[in-house]
Amino acid sequence: MARHIRLVVRRIIADGPDTRRLLLQDPDGWPLPKWRAGAHLDLHVPEVGARAYSLCGDTATQDCWEIAVRREAGSRGGSAWVHDVLNEGDVVTVSMPRCTFPIVLDSSRHVMVAGGIGVTPLLAMAHELERRGALWELHLLFRGEAPCIAAMEGLLRTGRIQLYDTARQARPSWDALLGGEPMPGLHAYCCGPQAMIDGFAEATAGWPAGTTSIEHFIPPPLPAAEGAQPYTLCRSVTGAKMEVEAGGSMLQALRALGAKVDASCEGGICGACEVRWLEGEPIHRDRVLSPDRRRTHLMACVAQCGSARLVVEA
């Protein structure tokens, strides 16, 4: 089960259209645990549950974590609570940061493309890369007004951030953003709405494996899992077991068996519900686990099973 800590909202900054940036600190002013650029945390919203938000500050700042939250028209309750209920001085519960979208530090050049509020994890990356003296560039596409413009003030002075208001100018081509064909040492990153992610994936489809990274902030639709079948789910810790129908929720089944499994996105993109599996044939449908990690772990919110029995350490 993930660790949780209580932090105070020291400042709330209006930073772009329908966007609030929260500066979170320990109530007694203690330094906060270290985190990796590209990480996110879960903000626990009363009567709603956990909602994941990317950390957008500088990893070198030890006494403050920053997140930026845009009010979403189709909010599941998280962004509305942040905008309508949360005030400076309030105490909130958050998870420890986890990183499923890391910087690939052995690359010699980094090109980042963001759409709207998807810029948040890339701002943390930009701070880190600038401090390391790395070659980087960030392309931010938006309509009307850029999000988090105050948060990127210092970074803008580097000249490495390009802003594109697509309400006023033609949307740049992927070749223009990515530089055409991949070059040795180049790694490209993308975070934004699904249409942008789809375009990025198509534009880089022929790139060498391991040279691109994508961060989803809305779970993509999942097709039915091919080969999924009914199975017996077993907890190795207690020996408890239950039957799960083909396509049934492993996360719900584990909770019914008494396992305390965190969850946030419930769409396989945030990494909150990772559990170790010991026996069986899980069908992985998440967007965060590496092939090596999948040999030992799964994401319970979206995983299915292709064998008659699955044993997990939860």
Short mmCIF file of C-alpha atoms in Angstrom, two decimals:
data_model
loop_
_atom_site.label_atom_id
_atom_site.label_comp_id
_atom_site.label_asym_id
_atom_site.label_seq_id
_atom_site.Cartn_x
_atom_site.Cartn_y
_atom_site.Cartn_z
CA MET A 1 0.00 0.00 0.00
CA ALA A 2 1.32 3.44 -0.92
CA ARG A 3 2.46 5.83 1.81
CA HIS A 4 0.45 8.99 2.35
CA ILE A 5 1.44 12.28 3.95
CA ARG A 6 -0.44 15.40 4.99
CA LEU A 7 0.63 18.73 3.51
CA VAL A 8 -0.62 22.28 3.82
CA VAL A 9 -1.62 24.41 0.82
CA ARG A 10 0.74 27.37 1.32
CA ARG A 11 -0.21 29.22 -1.86
CA ILE A 12 -2.75 28.99 -4.65
CA ILE A 13 -1.74 30.78 -7.83
CA ALA A 14 -4.02 31.45 -10.78
CA ASP A 15 -1.72 30.48 -13.65
CA GLY A 16 -3.52 30.30 -16.97
CA PRO A 17 -7.06 29.65 -18.14
CA ASP A 18 -9.08 27.83 -15.46
CA THR A 19 -5.79 26.68 -13.92
CA ARG A 20 -4.76 26.79 -10.27
CA ARG A 21 -1.21 26.02 -9.23
CA LEU A 22 -0.89 24.65 -5.69
CA LEU A 23 2.27 24.99 -3.59
CA LEU A 24 2.26 22.21 -0.99
CA GLN A 25 4.52 22.13 2.08
CA ASP A 26 4.99 20.15 5.27
CA PRO A 27 2.88 21.82 8.01
CA ASP A 28 5.99 22.20 10.19
CA GLY A 29 8.29 23.28 7.38
CA TRP A 30 10.31 20.05 7.14
CA PRO A 31 12.00 19.13 3.84
CA LEU A 32 9.92 16.87 1.63
CA PRO A 33 11.09 13.51 0.21
CA LYS A 34 13.03 13.62 -3.03
CA TRP A 35 11.20 12.89 -6.27
CA ARG A 36 12.06 12.38 -9.95
CA ALA A 37 11.17 14.77 -12.75
CA GLY A 38 8.13 13.41 -14.59
CA ALA A 39 6.54 12.08 -11.39
CA HIS A 40 2.98 12.56 -10.22
CA LEU A 41 1.16 12.22 -6.92
CA ASP A 42 -2.37 11.37 -5.86
CA LEU A 43 -4.39 14.12 -4.23
CA HIS A 44 -7.06 12.57 -2.03
CA VAL A 45 -10.34 14.37 -2.63
CA PRO A 46 -13.00 13.96 0.09
CA GLU A 47 -15.95 11.78 -0.99
CA VAL A 48 -14.37 11.41 -4.44
CA GLY A 49 -11.12 9.48 -4.02
CA ALA A 50 -7.59 9.80 -5.32
CA ARG A 51 -6.84 11.96 -8.34
CA ALA A 52 -3.40 11.97 -9.98
CA TYR A 53 -1.61 15.24 -10.82
CA SER A 54 1.89 15.74 -12.22
CA LEU A 55 4.48 17.59 -10.17
CA CYS A 56 5.48 20.66 -12.16
CA GLY A 57 8.12 22.28 -9.95
CA ASP A 58 11.88 21.81 -9.67
CA THR A 59 13.20 18.65 -8.03
CA ALA A 60 15.93 20.79 -6.43
CA THR A 61 13.32 22.59 -4.30
CA GLN A 62 13.20 20.51 -1.14
CA ASP A 63 10.51 22.27 0.89
CA CYS A 64 7.70 22.49 -1.65
CA TRP A 65 5.83 20.33 -4.14
CA GLU A 66 3.86 22.01 -6.92
CA ILE A 67 0.93 20.73 -8.94
CA ALA A 68 -1.26 22.56 -11.44
CA VAL A 69 -4.92 21.66 -11.83
CA ARG A 70 -7.11 22.79 -14.69
CA ARG A 71 -10.86 22.83 -14.21
CA GLU A 72 -12.25 20.17 -16.52
CA ALA A 73 -15.77 20.36 -17.91
CA GLY A 74 -16.17 16.61 -17.49
CA SER A 75 -14.52 16.54 -14.06
CA ARG A 76 -14.93 13.38 -11.99
CA GLY A 77 -14.90 15.66 -8.96
CA GLY A 78 -11.19 16.32 -8.47
CA SER A 79 -10.63 19.53 -10.42
CA ALA A 80 -13.97 21.00 -9.31
CA TRP A 81 -12.98 20.42 -5.66
CA VAL A 82 -9.58 22.05 -6.17
CA HIS A 83 -11.16 25.11 -7.78
CA ASP A 84 -14.34 25.51 -5.73
CA VAL A 85 -13.49 24.16 -2.26
CA LEU A 86 -9.74 24.18 -1.62
CA ASN A 87 -8.23 27.27 0.03
CA GLU A 88 -4.80 28.43 1.15
CA GLY A 89 -4.04 27.03 4.58
CA ASP A 90 -6.07 23.85 4.06
CA VAL A 91 -4.40 20.53 4.87
CA VAL A 92 -4.57 17.83 2.19
CA THR A 93 -3.57 14.18 2.01
CA VAL A 94 -1.33 13.11 -0.85
CA SER A 95 0.51 9.98 -1.88
CA MET A 96 4.26 9.79 -2.20
CA PRO A 97 5.29 10.75 -5.75
CA ARG A 98 5.78 7.94 -8.25
CA CYS A 99 7.37 8.25 -11.66
CA THR A 100 6.10 6.38 -14.71
CA PHE A 101 7.38 9.06 -17.14
CA PRO A 102 11.10 9.48 -16.37
CA ILE A 103 13.79 11.42 -18.18
CA VAL A 104 15.98 9.13 -20.27
CA LEU A 105 19.26 10.51 -18.98
CA ASP A 106 21.56 8.59 -21.33
CA SER A 107 20.10 10.49 -24.31
CA SER A 108 22.09 13.42 -25.63
CA ARG A 109 19.13 15.53 -26.80
CA HIS A 110 15.57 15.80 -25.50
CA VAL A 111 12.57 17.11 -27.46
CA MET A 112 9.35 17.55 -25.48
CA VAL A 113 5.92 18.26 -26.97
CA ALA A 114 2.98 19.26 -24.77
CA GLY A 115 -0.65 20.10 -25.31
CA GLY A 116 -2.24 22.50 -22.83
CA ILE A 117 -2.08 21.36 -19.20
CA GLY A 118 -0.06 18.35 -20.39
CA VAL A 119 2.96 20.62 -20.00
CA THR A 120 3.12 20.04 -16.24
CA PRO A 121 5.43 16.97 -16.06
CA LEU A 122 7.58 18.42 -18.84
CA LEU A 123 8.23 21.59 -16.82
CA ALA A 124 9.82 19.48 -14.09
CA MET A 125 11.90 17.70 -16.76
CA ALA A 126 12.98 21.02 -18.25
CA HIS A 127 14.23 22.27 -14.87
CA GLU A 128 16.22 19.07 -14.39
CA LEU A 129 17.69 19.04 -17.89
CA GLU A 130 18.67 22.71 -17.71
CA ARG A 131 20.45 22.16 -14.41
CA ARG A 132 22.33 19.21 -15.94
CA GLY A 133 23.42 21.29 -18.92
CA ALA A 134 21.61 18.95 -21.33
CA LEU A 135 20.32 19.83 -24.78
CA TRP A 136 16.55 20.17 -24.58
CA GLU A 137 13.62 21.94 -26.17
CA LEU A 138 9.97 22.15 -25.22
CA HIS A 139 7.14 22.84 -27.65
CA LEU A 140 3.84 23.87 -26.01
CA LEU A 141 0.65 23.95 -28.08
CA PHE A 142 -2.45 25.66 -26.67
CA ARG A 143 -5.47 27.70 -27.70
CA GLY A 144 -5.90 31.31 -26.58
CA GLU A 145 -3.75 31.47 -23.43
CA ALA A 146 -0.88 29.28 -22.30
CA PRO A 147 -1.25 27.34 -19.03
CA CYS A 148 1.37 27.71 -16.28
CA ILE A 149 3.04 30.69 -17.95
CA ALA A 150 4.19 32.07 -14.58
CA ALA A 151 5.59 28.67 -13.60
CA MET A 152 7.81 28.62 -16.68
CA GLU A 153 9.04 32.21 -16.40
CA GLY A 154 12.65 31.31 -15.67
CA LEU A 155 12.67 28.55 -18.27
CA LEU A 156 11.38 30.91 -20.95
CA ARG A 157 14.53 32.99 -20.55
CA THR A 158 16.60 30.05 -21.77
CA GLY A 159 15.04 30.39 -25.22
CA ARG A 160 14.40 26.63 -25.29
CA ILE A 161 10.61 26.85 -24.99
CA GLN A 162 8.50 27.49 -28.08
CA LEU A 163 4.86 28.55 -27.64
CA TYR A 164 2.20 27.93 -30.30
CA ASP A 165 -1.23 29.49 -29.94
CA THR A 166 -3.14 27.37 -32.43
CA ALA A 167 -6.07 29.79 -32.26
CA ARG A 168 -3.85 32.38 -33.96
CA GLN A 169 -1.41 30.35 -36.03
CA ALA A 170 -1.36 27.14 -38.01
CA ARG A 171 -0.63 24.03 -36.03
CA PRO A 172 3.01 23.06 -36.68
CA SER A 173 3.69 19.75 -38.39
CA TRP A 174 5.16 16.84 -36.49
CA ASP A 175 8.25 17.07 -38.68
CA ALA A 176 8.70 20.69 -37.57
CA LEU A 177 8.25 19.78 -33.90
CA LEU A 178 10.38 16.65 -33.88
CA GLY A 179 12.94 17.54 -36.52
CA GLY A 180 11.94 14.92 -39.06
CA GLU A 181 13.86 11.66 -38.93
CA PRO A 182 15.17 10.52 -35.53
CA MET A 183 18.81 11.31 -34.84
CA PRO A 184 21.18 9.19 -32.74
CA GLY A 185 20.89 10.16 -29.07
CA LEU A 186 17.51 11.90 -29.50
CA HIS A 187 14.62 11.09 -27.15
CA ALA A 188 11.15 12.57 -27.67
CA TYR A 189 8.44 13.00 -25.02
CA CYS A 190 4.75 13.84 -25.36
CA CYS A 191 1.95 14.65 -22.93
CA GLY A 192 -1.39 16.12 -23.91
CA PRO A 193 -4.88 15.29 -25.13
CA GLN A 194 -5.49 11.96 -26.80
CA ALA A 195 -5.55 13.41 -30.33
CA MET A 196 -2.06 14.83 -29.81
CA ILE A 197 -0.78 11.57 -28.35
CA ASP A 198 -2.21 9.65 -31.30
CA GLY A 199 -0.49 12.04 -33.71
CA PHE A 200 2.80 11.75 -31.86
CA ALA A 201 2.59 7.95 -31.86
CA GLU A 202 1.89 7.90 -35.58
CA ALA A 203 4.71 10.36 -36.35
CA THR A 204 7.24 8.31 -34.37
CA ALA A 205 5.99 4.85 -35.31
CA GLY A 206 9.16 4.15 -37.28
CA TRP A 207 11.56 5.42 -34.62
CA PRO A 208 13.86 2.93 -32.85
CA ALA A 209 12.38 1.24 -29.79
CA GLY A 210 13.01 3.12 -26.55
CA THR A 211 13.43 6.58 -28.12
CA THR A 212 9.97 7.96 -27.28
CA SER A 213 7.93 8.37 -24.09
CA ILE A 214 4.24 9.19 -23.68
CA GLU A 215 2.33 10.31 -20.59
CA HIS A 216 -1.46 9.96 -20.62
CA PHE A 217 -3.51 12.09 -18.27
CA ILE A 218 -6.84 10.63 -19.37
CA PRO A 219 -7.07 6.83 -19.56
CA PRO A 220 -7.49 5.76 -23.20
CA PRO A 221 -10.38 3.46 -24.14
CA LEU A 222 -9.46 -0.18 -23.67
CA PRO A 223 -10.56 -2.90 -26.07
CA ALA A 224 -11.70 -6.26 -24.79
CA ALA A 225 -8.74 -8.35 -23.67
CA GLU A 226 -8.08 -11.08 -26.19
CA GLY A 227 -7.69 -14.45 -24.50
CA ALA A 228 -9.24 -13.37 -21.18
CA GLN A 229 -11.01 -16.18 -19.34
CA PRO A 230 -12.64 -16.83 -15.97
CA TYR A 231 -10.07 -17.54 -13.28
CA THR A 232 -9.44 -18.11 -9.61
CA LEU A 233 -7.73 -15.12 -8.01
CA CYS A 234 -5.60 -16.04 -4.98
CA ARG A 235 -3.89 -13.83 -2.40
CA SER A 236 -0.58 -15.39 -1.39
CA VAL A 237 -0.50 -13.42 1.88
CA THR A 238 -3.75 -14.84 3.29
CA GLY A 239 -4.66 -17.72 1.00
CA ALA A 240 -8.03 -16.10 0.30
CA LYS A 241 -9.41 -16.74 -3.17
CA MET A 242 -12.41 -15.99 -5.32
CA GLU A 243 -13.69 -16.64 -8.81
CA VAL A 244 -13.45 -13.76 -11.28
CA GLU A 245 -15.44 -13.77 -14.48
CA ALA A 246 -13.75 -13.15 -17.84
CA GLY A 247 -13.25 -9.40 -18.16
CA GLY A 248 -14.08 -8.80 -14.49
CA SER A 249 -12.26 -6.21 -12.40
CA MET A 250 -9.21 -7.64 -10.65
CA LEU A 251 -9.01 -4.49 -8.53
CA GLN A 252 -12.53 -4.96 -7.21
CA ALA A 253 -11.89 -8.64 -6.60
CA LEU A 254 -8.74 -7.93 -4.58
CA ARG A 255 -10.57 -5.41 -2.46
CA ALA A 256 -13.37 -7.90 -1.89
CA LEU A 257 -10.70 -10.31 -0.62
CA GLY A 258 -9.52 -7.70 1.87
CA ALA A 259 -6.43 -6.42 0.03
CA LYS A 260 -5.69 -2.73 0.48
CA VAL A 261 -4.82 -1.72 -3.08
CA ASP A 262 -4.60 1.98 -3.95
CA ALA A 263 -6.08 3.22 -7.21
CA SER A 264 -6.47 6.56 -8.91
CA CYS A 265 -7.00 6.60 -12.69
CA GLU A 266 -8.43 3.06 -12.88
CA GLY A 267 -7.37 3.11 -16.52
CA GLY A 268 -3.83 1.75 -16.43
CA ILE A 269 -1.92 5.03 -16.69
CA CYS A 270 -1.00 6.19 -13.18
CA GLY A 271 0.74 3.21 -11.57
CA ALA A 272 -1.14 3.38 -8.25
CA CYS A 273 -2.50 -0.17 -8.21
CA GLU A 274 0.69 -2.07 -9.06
CA VAL A 275 0.88 -5.51 -7.42
CA ARG A 276 3.29 -8.41 -7.74
CA TRP A 277 2.04 -11.60 -9.37
CA LEU A 278 3.55 -15.01 -8.58
CA GLU A 279 1.69 -17.63 -10.64
CA GLY A 280 -0.53 -17.65 -13.70
CA GLU A 281 -0.72 -15.74 -16.97
CA PRO A 282 -1.78 -12.12 -16.50
CA ILE A 283 -2.91 -10.15 -19.54
CA HIS A 284 -1.35 -6.69 -19.28
CA ARG A 285 -3.27 -3.71 -20.64
CA ASP A 286 -1.60 -0.81 -18.81
CA ARG A 287 0.47 1.98 -20.35
CA VAL A 288 3.15 2.28 -17.66
CA LEU A 289 4.92 -1.01 -16.94
CA SER A 290 8.05 -1.92 -18.89
CA PRO A 291 8.35 -5.39 -20.43
CA ASP A 292 10.79 -6.38 -17.69
CA ARG A 293 8.50 -5.11 -14.95
CA ARG A 294 5.56 -7.02 -16.41
CA ARG A 295 7.39 -10.26 -15.72
CA THR A 296 6.74 -9.74 -12.02
CA HIS A 297 4.07 -7.03 -11.64
CA LEU A 298 0.70 -6.01 -13.04
CA MET A 299 -1.75 -3.12 -12.78
CA ALA A 300 -4.84 -4.49 -11.07
CA CYS A 301 -7.22 -1.88 -12.47
CA VAL A 302 -6.91 -3.11 -16.06
CA ALA A 303 -5.14 -6.49 -15.97
CA GLN A 304 -7.02 -9.60 -17.05
CA CYS A 305 -6.04 -13.27 -16.90
CA GLY A 306 -5.35 -15.90 -19.54
CA SER A 307 -5.02 -18.88 -17.18
CA ALA A 308 -7.34 -20.71 -14.82
CA ARG A 309 -5.52 -19.43 -11.72
CA LEU A 310 -3.64 -16.27 -10.81
CA VAL A 311 -1.72 -15.77 -7.56
CA VAL A 312 -0.80 -12.25 -6.48
CA GLU A 313 1.16 -10.86 -3.57
CA ALA A 314 -1.37 -8.38 -2.22
#
